[in-house]
Amino acid sequence: MGMDLERLKQRIPLLEYLQQHNWSARSAGISQEFVGLCPLHRDARPSFYVNARKNLFYCHGCGRGGDLIRFVQLFLDLPFHESVAHLEHCLVSASLVRLLNETAAFYQLPLHRCPEAARYLEQRGLRDSALIEELGIGYAPGGNLRCHLAAMGYSFDLLLHAGLIDSQGRDAFCRRVIFSCRERGQIVNFYGRSIGAAFPHRLLPRSKGGLFAWESVRHFSSVILAEGLFDLAVLWQAGFRNTTCALGTHLTTQQLSQLCEQPDRQVYIVFDQDENQAGQRAGHQLAQRLASAGISAHVVQLPSGYDPNSYFVAGATAADFTDCLQQEKQL
């Protein structure tokens, strides 16, 4: 038990943990020692010292000190065993972030080496190589993800827990074009679009996160909301960089609140024009939700049977799409 605790403290440096919780510090003039305001009490002058080499803290103001676990106990008001569990969760979360980054990098390698993936992107109208790189699009040919990640030290159980492989060790995203879904620069999920006979859509068994690429879209006062990621990709390619995507027609509470951040925002909803009217109904229902929240919502109609992706693949231009935006119906 003692050895496990020492290993836990070594893998989560105290200084790093403090900085993740917005602790600001300056060098104390001694190698690897830092000082700042104490997070444990109201501090008028910097009195909280951290020795990064020893992984210890001491506050000359409140007289409390100790190691990482002791700080968590005091900072979060938790008993010892719950503090350890909290840190173990932090460690798993950090491992998962690194795992998803490694997986995304691995998927990007074969994208242009596999003719079937290149052909699929061409068929979906996505031709701008710089945009493909910007969106972090990759491809999962299947067969070697587990071996690659195992060689990097990731366990079978972690890959299974993350949803990257099935119980037989097979790549869960086999023969899928991959988009990395990010929040604040960190990957939170993968969306995989099948290029074969498998079910078209796949996400990891965890939250899909907020609106896609929201950090780059949120500053626009006019936002286009599409249904799918290939819709977003061709709209970005056509110059409509104010486009985001909810990965479907159902918006989570987080995604809805993102659209409502600016009270004067104009939202243009461009969902699929389905034969069964499913996309149209979802668009009108969402527009009503936004309107009730005080957001100016517009439902954009494309020609029957089209979504933004297929509309551009069929030969539509940016001017054609602009005409559709100008003919929208406001709710």
C-alpha positions in Angstrom: 0.0 0.0 0.0 2.8 2.4 0.9 4.6 1.7 -2.3 1.4 2.3 -4.3 0.9 5.6 -2.6 4.4 6.7 -3.3 4.0 5.8 -7.0 0.7 7.7 -7.1 2.4 10.9 -5.7 5.3 10.5 -8.1 3.0 10.3 -11.1 1.0 13.4 -10.1 3.4 16.2 -9.2 2.1 18.5 -6.5 3.1 21.6 -8.4 1.3 20.4 -11.5 -1.8 19.6 -9.6 -1.8 23.1 -8.0 -1.4 24.8 -11.3 -4.3 22.8 -12.8 -6.3 24.4 -10.0 -5.2 27.9 -11.0 -2.5 28.4 -8.3 -0.1 31.1 -9.4 3.4 31.1 -8.1 6.8 32.6 -8.5 10.3 31.2 -7.9 11.2 31.5 -4.2 14.8 32.0 -5.1 15.7 28.4 -4.2 16.0 25.7 -6.9 12.7 24.1 -7.5 10.9 26.0 -4.7 7.9 28.2 -5.5 5.7 30.6 -3.4 2.2 32.0 -3.9 -1.0 32.8 -2.1 -2.3 29.9 0.1 -5.3 28.1 -1.4 -6.2 26.8 2.1 -7.0 30.1 3.7 -7.5 33.8 3.0 -3.9 35.0 2.3 -3.0 38.6 1.9 0.7 38.0 1.0 2.3 34.9 -0.5 3.0 32.4 2.2 2.4 29.1 0.6 5.7 27.3 -0.4 6.0 24.3 -2.7 9.2 22.2 -3.0 8.8 20.6 -6.4 11.8 18.3 -5.9 10.4 16.9 -2.6 6.8 17.1 -3.7 5.9 18.9 -0.4 4.1 22.1 0.6 4.1 24.3 3.7 2.2 27.5 4.5 3.8 29.9 6.9 0.4 31.7 7.3 -1.8 28.8 8.4 0.9 26.4 9.5 -0.3 23.5 7.4 1.9 21.3 5.2 2.5 17.9 3.8 2.4 15.9 0.6 0.0 15.8 -2.3 -2.6 13.6 -0.5 -2.6 15.8 2.5 -3.2 18.9 0.3 -6.2 17.2 -1.4 -7.6 16.3 2.1 -7.4 19.9 3.2 -8.3 21.5 -0.1 -11.4 19.3 -0.9 -12.2 18.5 2.7 -12.0 14.7 2.1 -11.0 11.8 4.3 -7.7 10.1 3.4 -9.2 7.2 1.4 -11.4 9.5 -0.7 -8.5 11.8 -1.4 -6.5 8.8 -2.7 -9.5 7.7 -4.9 -9.8 11.3 -6.2 -6.1 11.3 -7.3 -6.5 7.8 -8.8 -9.4 9.2 -10.9 -7.2 12.1 -11.9 -4.5 9.7 -13.0 -6.9 7.6 -15.1 -8.3 10.8 -16.7 -4.8 12.0 -17.6 -4.0 8.5 -19.0 -7.2 8.6 -21.1 -6.4 12.0 -22.5 -2.9 10.8 -23.6 -4.5 7.6 -25.0 -6.9 9.5 -27.1 -4.2 11.8 -28.4 -2.0 8.8 -29.3 -5.0 7.1 -31.0 -5.8 10.2 -33.1 -2.2 10.5 -34.3 -2.2 6.8 -35.2 -5.4 7.2 -37.2 -4.1 10.1 -39.1 -1.1 8.2 -40.5 -2.9 5.8 -42.9 -5.5 8.3 -44.2 -3.6 9.1 -47.5 -2.0 5.6 -47.7 -5.3 3.8 -48.0 -6.9 4.3 -51.4 -10.4 3.4 -50.0 -10.2 6.2 -47.5 -9.0 8.7 -50.1 -11.8 7.7 -52.5 -14.4 8.0 -49.8 -13.3 11.6 -48.9 -13.4 12.4 -52.6 -16.9 11.0 -52.9 -18.0 13.1 -50.0 -16.6 16.2 -51.7 -13.8 16.8 -49.3 -10.7 17.7 -51.3 -8.8 20.5 -49.4 -5.8 18.7 -47.8 -5.1 21.6 -45.5 -8.7 21.5 -44.2 -8.5 17.7 -43.7 -5.4 18.2 -41.6 -7.0 21.1 -39.7 -10.0 19.0 -38.8 -7.7 16.2 -37.7 -9.4 13.6 -39.9 -8.0 10.1 -39.8 -8.8 6.6 -40.9 -9.0 3.3 -39.0 -8.1 0.4 -41.4 -8.4 -2.0 -38.5 -6.1 -4.8 -37.3 -3.2 -3.1 -35.6 -4.4 -0.4 -33.2 -4.2 -2.6 -30.1 -0.7 -3.7 -30.9 0.5 -0.2 -31.5 -1.0 1.1 -28.2 0.1 -1.9 -26.3 3.7 -1.2 -27.4 3.3 2.2 -25.9 2.4 0.8 -22.5 -1.4 1.0 -22.6 -3.2 -2.0 -21.1 -5.9 -4.1 -22.8 -8.3 -3.1 -19.9 -7.8 0.6 -20.5 -8.4 0.3 -24.3 -11.5 -1.7 -23.6 -12.7 0.7 -21.0 -12.2 3.6 -23.4 -14.2 1.8 -26.0 -11.4 1.8 -28.6 -11.4 -2.1 -28.9 -14.0 -4.8 -28.3 -13.7 -7.8 -26.0 -11.7 -9.7 -28.7 -9.3 -6.8 -29.1 -10.6 -5.7 -32.4 -10.5 -2.0 -33.4 -14.0 -0.6 -32.6 -13.6 1.9 -35.5 -12.5 -0.5 -38.1 -12.9 0.8 -41.7 -14.2 4.2 -40.5 -13.1 7.8 -41.3 -12.4 9.4 -38.0 -13.0 12.9 -36.7 -11.6 14.0 -33.3 -14.1 15.9 -31.1 -12.3 18.4 -28.9 -13.1 20.7 -26.0 -10.6 23.3 -25.0 -8.0 21.6 -27.1 -8.4 18.2 -25.6 -9.9 15.2 -27.4 -13.1 14.1 -25.7 -14.5 11.6 -28.2 -14.1 10.2 -31.7 -16.7 10.1 -34.4 -16.3 7.3 -36.9 -18.2 7.2 -40.3 -18.2 3.7 -41.8 -17.1 3.4 -45.4 -18.3 -0.1 -45.6 -21.5 -2.0 -44.7 -21.3 -1.5 -41.0 -23.7 0.9 -39.1 -22.8 4.4 -40.4 -22.2 6.2 -37.2 -20.0 5.4 -34.1 -18.9 7.4 -31.1 -16.9 6.3 -28.0 -19.2 5.3 -25.1 -18.9 8.7 -23.4 -20.2 12.2 -23.7 -20.0 13.6 -27.3 -19.0 16.9 -25.8 -20.1 20.3 -26.8 -20.7 21.7 -30.3 -18.0 20.7 -32.7 -15.1 23.2 -33.0 -17.0 25.6 -30.8 -13.9 27.4 -29.7 -13.3 28.6 -33.3 -17.0 29.4 -34.0 -18.3 30.9 -30.8 -17.1 34.5 -31.6 -19.4 34.7 -34.6 -22.7 36.5 -34.1 -24.2 34.4 -36.9 -23.8 30.6 -36.6 -24.8 27.8 -39.0 -25.8 24.6 -37.2 -25.4 21.5 -39.3 -26.4 17.9 -38.5 -23.3 15.9 -39.5 -19.5 16.4 -39.6 -19.3 16.0 -43.4 -21.9 18.8 -43.7 -19.6 20.9 -41.6 -16.5 20.0 -43.5 -17.9 20.9 -47.0 -19.3 24.2 -45.6 -16.0 25.1 -44.1 -14.4 24.2 -47.4 -16.9 26.6 -49.2 -15.9 29.4 -46.8 -18.7 29.2 -44.2 -16.4 29.0 -41.2 -19.1 30.0 -38.8 -20.6 26.4 -39.1 -20.7 24.1 -36.1 -22.3 20.6 -35.7 -24.1 18.8 -32.9 -23.4 15.3 -34.2 -27.1 14.7 -34.8 -30.3 16.6 -34.4 -30.7 16.3 -30.7 -28.8 19.0 -28.8 -27.5 18.3 -25.2 -28.1 20.9 -22.5 -24.4 21.9 -22.9 -24.8 22.4 -26.7 -28.0 24.4 -26.3 -26.4 26.7 -23.7 -23.4 27.3 -26.1 -25.8 28.6 -28.8 -27.5 30.8 -26.2 -24.2 32.4 -24.9 -24.8 35.6 -27.0 -28.4 36.9 -26.7 -28.1 38.7 -30.0 -26.8 35.6 -31.9 -28.5 34.5 -35.2 -28.7 30.7 -35.6 -29.3 29.1 -39.0 -30.4 25.5 -38.7 -29.5 23.4 -41.7 -30.6 19.9 -41.0 -31.1 17.1 -43.6 -34.1 17.4 -45.8 -35.4 13.8 -45.2 -38.1 12.1 -47.1 -39.8 11.2 -43.8 -39.5 14.8 -42.6 -37.5 13.8 -39.6 -34.7 16.4 -40.1 -37.3 19.1 -40.9 -39.3 18.4 -37.7 -36.1 18.3 -35.6 -35.0 21.7 -37.1 -38.4 23.3 -36.3 -38.5 21.9 -32.8 -35.0 23.2 -32.1 -35.8 26.6 -33.6 -38.7 26.9 -31.2 -36.5 25.9 -28.2 -34.0 28.6 -29.2 -36.7 31.2 -29.8 -38.1 30.5 -26.3 -34.7 31.2 -25.0 -34.6 34.6 -26.8 -32.3 33.5 -29.7 -33.1 34.4 -33.2 -33.5 31.1 -34.9 -33.9 30.4 -38.6 -34.7 27.1 -40.4 -32.9 26.8 -43.7 -34.5 24.7 -46.4 -32.3 23.0 -49.0 -33.8 21.3 -52.1 -35.7 18.1 -51.2 -33.7 15.1 -50.3 -30.4 17.0 -49.7 -28.2 17.8 -46.8 -25.4 20.3 -47.0 -22.9 17.6 -47.9 -24.8 16.0 -50.7 -25.9 19.5 -51.9 -22.3 20.5 -52.6 -21.4 17.1 -53.9 -24.2 17.5 -56.5 -22.5 20.7 -57.7 -24.0 23.5 -55.6 -21.8 26.5 -55.0 -21.2 28.9 -52.1 -23.6 31.3 -53.9 -26.3 28.7 -54.1 -26.0 28.0 -50.4 -26.1 31.7 -49.6 -29.4 31.9 -51.5 -30.8 29.2 -49.3 -29.7 31.1 -46.2 -31.4 34.2 -47.5 -34.6 32.4 -48.1 -34.8 30.9 -44.6 -37.8 31.0 -42.3 -37.5 32.7 -39.0 -39.2 31.5 -35.8 
